[in-house]
Amino acid sequence: DGINPRILFNNVVLPIPFVPTLSGYSSVSSICDRMGMFLNYSGTVEERLGALLLLMLHCEEPAAMANLFSKGVEWVELPFYPDKGTIARLLGCKFETVSDVVRQWGSHDDIRRRSRRIWLRRRTFLKYWEWLMPFMQQSRAEERAAEALRQARRREEYDSF
C-alpha cells in the first residue's frame, strides 16, 4: 500500500533511527489524505463547504473557533475567504455549485458580508462542525494508532514486513 522506506531511502544517507520516523510521518499523511477523500465523498457540497470553512478557520484562527461554541454569540467572523475556484477544486465540484451554496446561505441569512469581512451564523455552521466530528474522531484514533506503531518500532517490539 505504501512505499517501502528501504527502497525510498536507498540512495539517501540517513541515520537508521530517522527511517521509522519518516515512515510514520508518511503513514499519518496517507491516512489524512484518505480521510479527506472519504469526507469529500460522504456529504453534500453544502456540508463539505461548511466543514472546509470551519477547518480553515480552526487552522488560521483557533481562538475564533471558541465563538462557534459560545451560545451568546450569533455571528463568527471568517477572517479570510479563498476564491470559489480553489474551493471548487478542493471539494471536487463545479464553481457554479459553490456559488449556489454561498448564494443560498446568503438568502437564508446564514452568511453575511460586511465591511470586507465574512460572517457566519453560529447556529448554522455549528451543524457543519457536528457533521465533521465523527470524521475528526476517526482521524484522531488513526493518529493514535500510528503513534502507537511508531512507539513499538522505536522499542523494536514490532516486526515490519
JSON list of C-alpha atoms in Angstrom, two decimals:
[
{"chain": "A", "resi": 1, "resn": "ASP", "atom": "CA", "xyz": [0.00, 0.00, 0.00]},
{"chain": "A", "resi": 2, "resn": "GLY", "atom": "CA", "xyz": [2.88, 2.36, 0.75]},
{"chain": "A", "resi": 3, "resn": "ILE", "atom": "CA", "xyz": [6.43, 2.63, -0.50]},
{"chain": "A", "resi": 4, "resn": "ASN", "atom": "CA", "xyz": [8.95, 0.53, 1.35]},
{"chain": "A", "resi": 5, "resn": "PRO", "atom": "CA", "xyz": [11.17, 3.03, 3.22]},
{"chain": "A", "resi": 6, "resn": "ARG", "atom": "CA", "xyz": [14.27, 0.99, 2.39]},
{"chain": "A", "resi": 7, "resn": "ILE", "atom": "CA", "xyz": [13.61, 1.45, -1.33]},
{"chain": "A", "resi": 8, "resn": "LEU", "atom": "CA", "xyz": [12.59, 5.08, -0.93]},
{"chain": "A", "resi": 9, "resn": "PHE", "atom": "CA", "xyz": [15.71, 5.97, 1.06]},
{"chain": "A", "resi": 10, "resn": "ASN", "atom": "CA", "xyz": [18.09, 3.63, -0.76]},
{"chain": "A", "resi": 11, "resn": "ASN", "atom": "CA", "xyz": [20.21, 6.49, -2.14]},
{"chain": "A", "resi": 12, "resn": "VAL", "atom": "CA", "xyz": [19.77, 8.85, 0.80]},
{"chain": "A", "resi": 13, "resn": "VAL", "atom": "CA", "xyz": [22.26, 8.74, 3.61]},
{"chain": "A", "resi": 14, "resn": "LEU", "atom": "CA", "xyz": [20.25, 8.97, 6.82]},
{"chain": "A", "resi": 15, "resn": "PRO", "atom": "CA", "xyz": [20.92, 7.60, 10.24]},
{"chain": "A", "resi": 16, "resn": "ILE", "atom": "CA", "xyz": [18.77, 4.48, 10.63]},
{"chain": "A", "resi": 17, "resn": "PRO", "atom": "CA", "xyz": [16.70, 5.91, 13.55]},
{"chain": "A", "resi": 18, "resn": "PHE", "atom": "CA", "xyz": [15.22, 8.52, 11.17]},
{"chain": "A", "resi": 19, "resn": "VAL", "atom": "CA", "xyz": [13.76, 5.95, 8.77]},
{"chain": "A", "resi": 20, "resn": "PRO", "atom": "CA", "xyz": [10.90, 4.83, 11.12]},
{"chain": "A", "resi": 21, "resn": "THR", "atom": "CA", "xyz": [10.12, 8.46, 11.94]},
{"chain": "A", "resi": 22, "resn": "LEU", "atom": "CA", "xyz": [9.80, 9.38, 8.27]},
{"chain": "A", "resi": 23, "resn": "SER", "atom": "CA", "xyz": [7.86, 6.21, 7.58]},
{"chain": "A", "resi": 24, "resn": "GLY", "atom": "CA", "xyz": [5.46, 7.08, 10.42]},
{"chain": "A", "resi": 25, "resn": "TYR", "atom": "CA", "xyz": [5.02, 10.59, 9.04]},
{"chain": "A", "resi": 26, "resn": "SER", "atom": "CA", "xyz": [4.26, 9.11, 5.64]},
{"chain": "A", "resi": 27, "resn": "SER", "atom": "CA", "xyz": [1.64, 6.80, 7.20]},
{"chain": "A", "resi": 28, "resn": "VAL", "atom": "CA", "xyz": [-0.10, 9.65, 9.03]},
{"chain": "A", "resi": 29, "resn": "SER", "atom": "CA", "xyz": [-0.03, 11.81, 5.90]},
{"chain": "A", "resi": 30, "resn": "SER", "atom": "CA", "xyz": [-1.54, 8.96, 3.89]},
{"chain": "A", "resi": 31, "resn": "ILE", "atom": "CA", "xyz": [-4.28, 8.47, 6.48]},
{"chain": "A", "resi": 32, "resn": "CYS", "atom": "CA", "xyz": [-5.10, 12.20, 6.41]},
{"chain": "A", "resi": 33, "resn": "ASP", "atom": "CA", "xyz": [-5.32, 12.15, 2.61]},
{"chain": "A", "resi": 34, "resn": "ARG", "atom": "CA", "xyz": [-7.65, 9.16, 2.71]},
{"chain": "A", "resi": 35, "resn": "MET", "atom": "CA", "xyz": [-9.81, 10.79, 5.38]},
{"chain": "A", "resi": 36, "resn": "GLY", "atom": "CA", "xyz": [-10.05, 13.93, 3.23]},
{"chain": "A", "resi": 37, "resn": "MET", "atom": "CA", "xyz": [-11.07, 11.88, 0.21]},
{"chain": "A", "resi": 38, "resn": "PHE", "atom": "CA", "xyz": [-13.63, 9.97, 2.28]},
{"chain": "A", "resi": 39, "resn": "LEU", "atom": "CA", "xyz": [-15.03, 13.20, 3.65]},
{"chain": "A", "resi": 40, "resn": "ASN", "atom": "CA", "xyz": [-15.27, 14.65, 0.15]},
{"chain": "A", "resi": 41, "resn": "TYR", "atom": "CA", "xyz": [-17.49, 11.78, -0.98]},
{"chain": "A", "resi": 42, "resn": "SER", "atom": "CA", "xyz": [-19.58, 11.48, 2.17]},
{"chain": "A", "resi": 43, "resn": "GLY", "atom": "CA", "xyz": [-21.62, 14.66, 2.37]},
{"chain": "A", "resi": 44, "resn": "THR", "atom": "CA", "xyz": [-23.40, 17.23, 0.32]},
{"chain": "A", "resi": 45, "resn": "VAL", "atom": "CA", "xyz": [-21.47, 20.13, -1.15]},
{"chain": "A", "resi": 46, "resn": "GLU", "atom": "CA", "xyz": [-23.09, 22.34, 1.48]},
{"chain": "A", "resi": 47, "resn": "GLU", "atom": "CA", "xyz": [-21.85, 20.14, 4.35]},
{"chain": "A", "resi": 48, "resn": "ARG", "atom": "CA", "xyz": [-18.38, 19.82, 2.85]},
{"chain": "A", "resi": 49, "resn": "LEU", "atom": "CA", "xyz": [-18.10, 23.56, 2.19]},
{"chain": "A", "resi": 50, "resn": "GLY", "atom": "CA", "xyz": [-19.29, 24.44, 5.69]},
{"chain": "A", "resi": 51, "resn": "ALA", "atom": "CA", "xyz": [-16.82, 21.97, 7.20]},
{"chain": "A", "resi": 52, "resn": "LEU", "atom": "CA", "xyz": [-13.99, 23.25, 4.99]},
{"chain": "A", "resi": 53, "resn": "LEU", "atom": "CA", "xyz": [-14.56, 26.86, 6.04]},
{"chain": "A", "resi": 54, "resn": "LEU", "atom": "CA", "xyz": [-14.59, 25.84, 9.71]},
{"chain": "A", "resi": 55, "resn": "LEU", "atom": "CA", "xyz": [-11.44, 23.74, 9.34]},
{"chain": "A", "resi": 56, "resn": "MET", "atom": "CA", "xyz": [-9.71, 26.68, 7.69]},
{"chain": "A", "resi": 57, "resn": "LEU", "atom": "CA", "xyz": [-10.89, 28.94, 10.50]},
{"chain": "A", "resi": 58, "resn": "HIS", "atom": "CA", "xyz": [-9.67, 26.40, 13.06]},
{"chain": "A", "resi": 59, "resn": "CYS", "atom": "CA", "xyz": [-6.21, 26.33, 11.44]},
{"chain": "A", "resi": 60, "resn": "GLU", "atom": "CA", "xyz": [-5.89, 30.09, 10.89]},
{"chain": "A", "resi": 61, "resn": "GLU", "atom": "CA", "xyz": [-7.64, 31.49, 13.97]},
{"chain": "A", "resi": 62, "resn": "PRO", "atom": "CA", "xyz": [-8.06, 28.78, 16.63]},
{"chain": "A", "resi": 63, "resn": "ALA", "atom": "CA", "xyz": [-9.19, 31.37, 19.20]},
{"chain": "A", "resi": 64, "resn": "ALA", "atom": "CA", "xyz": [-12.04, 32.43, 16.88]},
{"chain": "A", "resi": 65, "resn": "MET", "atom": "CA", "xyz": [-13.34, 28.87, 16.96]},
{"chain": "A", "resi": 66, "resn": "ALA", "atom": "CA", "xyz": [-14.31, 29.43, 20.60]},
{"chain": "A", "resi": 67, "resn": "ASN", "atom": "CA", "xyz": [-17.05, 31.75, 19.31]},
{"chain": "A", "resi": 68, "resn": "LEU", "atom": "CA", "xyz": [-18.58, 28.82, 17.45]},
{"chain": "A", "resi": 69, "resn": "PHE", "atom": "CA", "xyz": [-19.30, 27.16, 20.80]},
{"chain": "A", "resi": 70, "resn": "SER", "atom": "CA", "xyz": [-20.43, 30.29, 22.67]},
{"chain": "A", "resi": 71, "resn": "LYS", "atom": "CA", "xyz": [-24.22, 30.42, 23.00]},
{"chain": "A", "resi": 72, "resn": "GLY", "atom": "CA", "xyz": [-24.26, 34.19, 23.39]},
{"chain": "A", "resi": 73, "resn": "VAL", "atom": "CA", "xyz": [-22.56, 34.70, 20.01]},
{"chain": "A", "resi": 74, "resn": "GLU", "atom": "CA", "xyz": [-24.72, 34.86, 16.91]},
{"chain": "A", "resi": 75, "resn": "TRP", "atom": "CA", "xyz": [-22.04, 35.54, 14.27]},
{"chain": "A", "resi": 76, "resn": "VAL", "atom": "CA", "xyz": [-18.49, 34.20, 13.83]},
{"chain": "A", "resi": 77, "resn": "GLU", "atom": "CA", "xyz": [-16.04, 36.16, 11.72]},
{"chain": "A", "resi": 78, "resn": "LEU", "atom": "CA", "xyz": [-14.23, 34.34, 8.94]},
{"chain": "A", "resi": 79, "resn": "PRO", "atom": "CA", "xyz": [-11.06, 36.45, 8.54]},
{"chain": "A", "resi": 80, "resn": "PHE", "atom": "CA", "xyz": [-10.38, 35.16, 5.02]},
{"chain": "A", "resi": 81, "resn": "TYR", "atom": "CA", "xyz": [-12.26, 33.68, 2.15]},
{"chain": "A", "resi": 82, "resn": "PRO", "atom": "CA", "xyz": [-10.44, 31.69, -0.53]},
{"chain": "A", "resi": 83, "resn": "ASP", "atom": "CA", "xyz": [-11.65, 32.16, -4.08]},
{"chain": "A", "resi": 84, "resn": "LYS", "atom": "CA", "xyz": [-14.51, 29.95, -5.18]},
{"chain": "A", "resi": 85, "resn": "GLY", "atom": "CA", "xyz": [-12.42, 28.29, -7.90]},
{"chain": "A", "resi": 86, "resn": "THR", "atom": "CA", "xyz": [-9.96, 27.00, -5.32]},
{"chain": "A", "resi": 87, "resn": "ILE", "atom": "CA", "xyz": [-12.79, 25.83, -3.08]},
{"chain": "A", "resi": 88, "resn": "ALA", "atom": "CA", "xyz": [-14.47, 24.05, -6.01]},
{"chain": "A", "resi": 89, "resn": "ARG", "atom": "CA", "xyz": [-11.24, 22.20, -6.82]},
{"chain": "A", "resi": 90, "resn": "LEU", "atom": "CA", "xyz": [-10.77, 21.21, -3.16]},
{"chain": "A", "resi": 91, "resn": "LEU", "atom": "CA", "xyz": [-14.33, 19.93, -2.93]},
{"chain": "A", "resi": 92, "resn": "GLY", "atom": "CA", "xyz": [-14.31, 18.25, -6.33]},
{"chain": "A", "resi": 93, "resn": "CYS", "atom": "CA", "xyz": [-17.30, 20.16, -7.65]},
{"chain": "A", "resi": 94, "resn": "LYS", "atom": "CA", "xyz": [-18.11, 22.96, -10.09]},
{"chain": "A", "resi": 95, "resn": "PHE", "atom": "CA", "xyz": [-17.53, 26.65, -9.42]},
{"chain": "A", "resi": 96, "resn": "GLU", "atom": "CA", "xyz": [-21.23, 27.24, -10.02]},
{"chain": "A", "resi": 97, "resn": "THR", "atom": "CA", "xyz": [-22.16, 24.72, -7.32]},
{"chain": "A", "resi": 98, "resn": "VAL", "atom": "CA", "xyz": [-20.04, 26.53, -4.74]},
{"chain": "A", "resi": 99, "resn": "SER", "atom": "CA", "xyz": [-21.60, 29.84, -5.84]},
{"chain": "A", "resi": 100, "resn": "ASP", "atom": "CA", "xyz": [-25.08, 28.34, -5.48]},
{"chain": "A", "resi": 101, "resn": "VAL", "atom": "CA", "xyz": [-24.38, 27.16, -1.91]},
{"chain": "A", "resi": 102, "resn": "VAL", "atom": "CA", "xyz": [-22.95, 30.56, -0.90]},
{"chain": "A", "resi": 103, "resn": "ARG", "atom": "CA", "xyz": [-25.92, 32.31, -2.54]},
{"chain": "A", "resi": 104, "resn": "GLN", "atom": "CA", "xyz": [-28.32, 30.00, -0.67]},
{"chain": "A", "resi": 105, "resn": "TRP", "atom": "CA", "xyz": [-26.56, 30.77, 2.63]},
{"chain": "A", "resi": 106, "resn": "GLY", "atom": "CA", "xyz": [-26.87, 34.47, 1.84]},
{"chain": "A", "resi": 107, "resn": "SER", "atom": "CA", "xyz": [-30.58, 34.22, 1.03]},
{"chain": "A", "resi": 108, "resn": "HIS", "atom": "CA", "xyz": [-31.19, 32.41, 4.35]},
{"chain": "A", "resi": 109, "resn": "ASP", "atom": "CA", "xyz": [-29.08, 34.99, 6.19]},
{"chain": "A", "resi": 110, "resn": "ASP", "atom": "CA", "xyz": [-26.54, 32.34, 7.23]},
{"chain": "A", "resi": 111, "resn": "ILE", "atom": "CA", "xyz": [-23.59, 34.24, 5.80]},
{"chain": "A", "resi": 112, "resn": "ARG", "atom": "CA", "xyz": [-23.04, 37.99, 5.63]},
{"chain": "A", "resi": 113, "resn": "ARG", "atom": "CA", "xyz": [-20.54, 40.28, 4.03]},
{"chain": "A", "resi": 114, "resn": "ARG", "atom": "CA", "xyz": [-19.93, 43.47, 6.00]},
{"chain": "A", "resi": 115, "resn": "SER", "atom": "CA", "xyz": [-17.04, 45.90, 5.59]},
{"chain": "A", "resi": 116, "resn": "ARG", "atom": "CA", "xyz": [-14.97, 43.42, 3.57]},
{"chain": "A", "resi": 117, "resn": "ARG", "atom": "CA", "xyz": [-15.49, 40.77, 6.22]},
{"chain": "A", "resi": 118, "resn": "ILE", "atom": "CA", "xyz": [-17.35, 37.49, 6.08]},
{"chain": "A", "resi": 119, "resn": "TRP", "atom": "CA", "xyz": [-19.59, 36.50, 8.99]},
{"chain": "A", "resi": 120, "resn": "LEU", "atom": "CA", "xyz": [-21.03, 33.03, 9.56]},
{"chain": "A", "resi": 121, "resn": "ARG", "atom": "CA", "xyz": [-24.21, 32.44, 11.54]},
{"chain": "A", "resi": 122, "resn": "ARG", "atom": "CA", "xyz": [-23.03, 30.39, 14.50]},
{"chain": "A", "resi": 123, "resn": "ARG", "atom": "CA", "xyz": [-26.01, 28.03, 14.84]},
{"chain": "A", "resi": 124, "resn": "THR", "atom": "CA", "xyz": [-25.96, 27.21, 11.11]},
{"chain": "A", "resi": 125, "resn": "PHE", "atom": "CA", "xyz": [-22.25, 26.49, 10.93]},
{"chain": "A", "resi": 126, "resn": "LEU", "atom": "CA", "xyz": [-22.25, 24.61, 14.21]},
{"chain": "A", "resi": 127, "resn": "LYS", "atom": "CA", "xyz": [-24.19, 21.84, 12.46]},
{"chain": "A", "resi": 128, "resn": "TYR", "atom": "CA", "xyz": [-21.36, 21.51, 9.90]},
{"chain": "A", "resi": 129, "resn": "TRP", "atom": "CA", "xyz": [-18.87, 21.14, 12.75]},
{"chain": "A", "resi": 130, "resn": "GLU", "atom": "CA", "xyz": [-21.12, 18.47, 14.27]},
{"chain": "A", "resi": 131, "resn": "TRP", "atom": "CA", "xyz": [-21.25, 16.70, 10.90]},
{"chain": "A", "resi": 132, "resn": "LEU", "atom": "CA", "xyz": [-17.44, 16.77, 10.79]},
{"chain": "A", "resi": 133, "resn": "MET", "atom": "CA", "xyz": [-16.89, 15.43, 14.32]},
{"chain": "A", "resi": 134, "resn": "PRO", "atom": "CA", "xyz": [-17.17, 11.67, 13.58]},
{"chain": "A", "resi": 135, "resn": "PHE", "atom": "CA", "xyz": [-14.53, 12.08, 10.85]},
{"chain": "A", "resi": 136, "resn": "MET", "atom": "CA", "xyz": [-12.29, 14.05, 13.21]},
{"chain": "A", "resi": 137, "resn": "GLN", "atom": "CA", "xyz": [-12.66, 11.41, 15.92]},
{"chain": "A", "resi": 138, "resn": "GLN", "atom": "CA", "xyz": [-11.79, 8.67, 13.42]},
{"chain": "A", "resi": 139, "resn": "SER", "atom": "CA", "xyz": [-8.77, 10.66, 12.28]},
{"chain": "A", "resi": 140, "resn": "ARG", "atom": "CA", "xyz": [-7.60, 11.11, 15.89]},
{"chain": "A", "resi": 141, "resn": "ALA", "atom": "CA", "xyz": [-7.99, 7.37, 16.51]},
{"chain": "A", "resi": 142, "resn": "GLU", "atom": "CA", "xyz": [-5.90, 6.63, 13.43]},
{"chain": "A", "resi": 143, "resn": "GLU", "atom": "CA", "xyz": [-3.26, 9.15, 14.54]},
{"chain": "A", "resi": 144, "resn": "ARG", "atom": "CA", "xyz": [-3.10, 7.44, 17.96]},
{"chain": "A", "resi": 145, "resn": "ALA", "atom": "CA", "xyz": [-2.74, 4.05, 16.25]},
{"chain": "A", "resi": 146, "resn": "ALA", "atom": "CA", "xyz": [0.05, 5.40, 14.03]},
{"chain": "A", "resi": 147, "resn": "GLU", "atom": "CA", "xyz": [1.79, 6.86, 17.09]},
{"chain": "A", "resi": 148, "resn": "ALA", "atom": "CA", "xyz": [1.49, 3.52, 18.93]},
{"chain": "A", "resi": 149, "resn": "LEU", "atom": "CA", "xyz": [3.06, 1.83, 15.90]},
{"chain": "A", "resi": 150, "resn": "ARG", "atom": "CA", "xyz": [5.94, 4.36, 15.89]},
{"chain": "A", "resi": 151, "resn": "GLN", "atom": "CA", "xyz": [6.49, 3.77, 19.60]},
{"chain": "A", "resi": 152, "resn": "ALA", "atom": "CA", "xyz": [6.54, 0.00, 19.11]},
{"chain": "A", "resi": 153, "resn": "ARG", "atom": "CA", "xyz": [9.02, 0.36, 16.24]},
{"chain": "A", "resi": 154, "resn": "ARG", "atom": "CA", "xyz": [11.27, 2.51, 18.44]},
{"chain": "A", "resi": 155, "resn": "ARG", "atom": "CA", "xyz": [11.17, -0.17, 21.12]},
{"chain": "A", "resi": 156, "resn": "GLU", "atom": "CA", "xyz": [11.69, -2.79, 18.38]},
{"chain": "A", "resi": 157, "resn": "GLU", "atom": "CA", "xyz": [8.54, -4.62, 19.52]},
{"chain": "A", "resi": 158, "resn": "TYR", "atom": "CA", "xyz": [7.05, -4.63, 16.06]},
{"chain": "A", "resi": 159, "resn": "ASP", "atom": "CA", "xyz": [8.11, -6.83, 13.15]},
{"chain": "A", "resi": 160, "resn": "SER", "atom": "CA", "xyz": [7.75, -4.99, 9.88]},
{"chain": "A", "resi": 161, "resn": "PHE", "atom": "CA", "xyz": [7.10, -6.87, 6.67]}
]
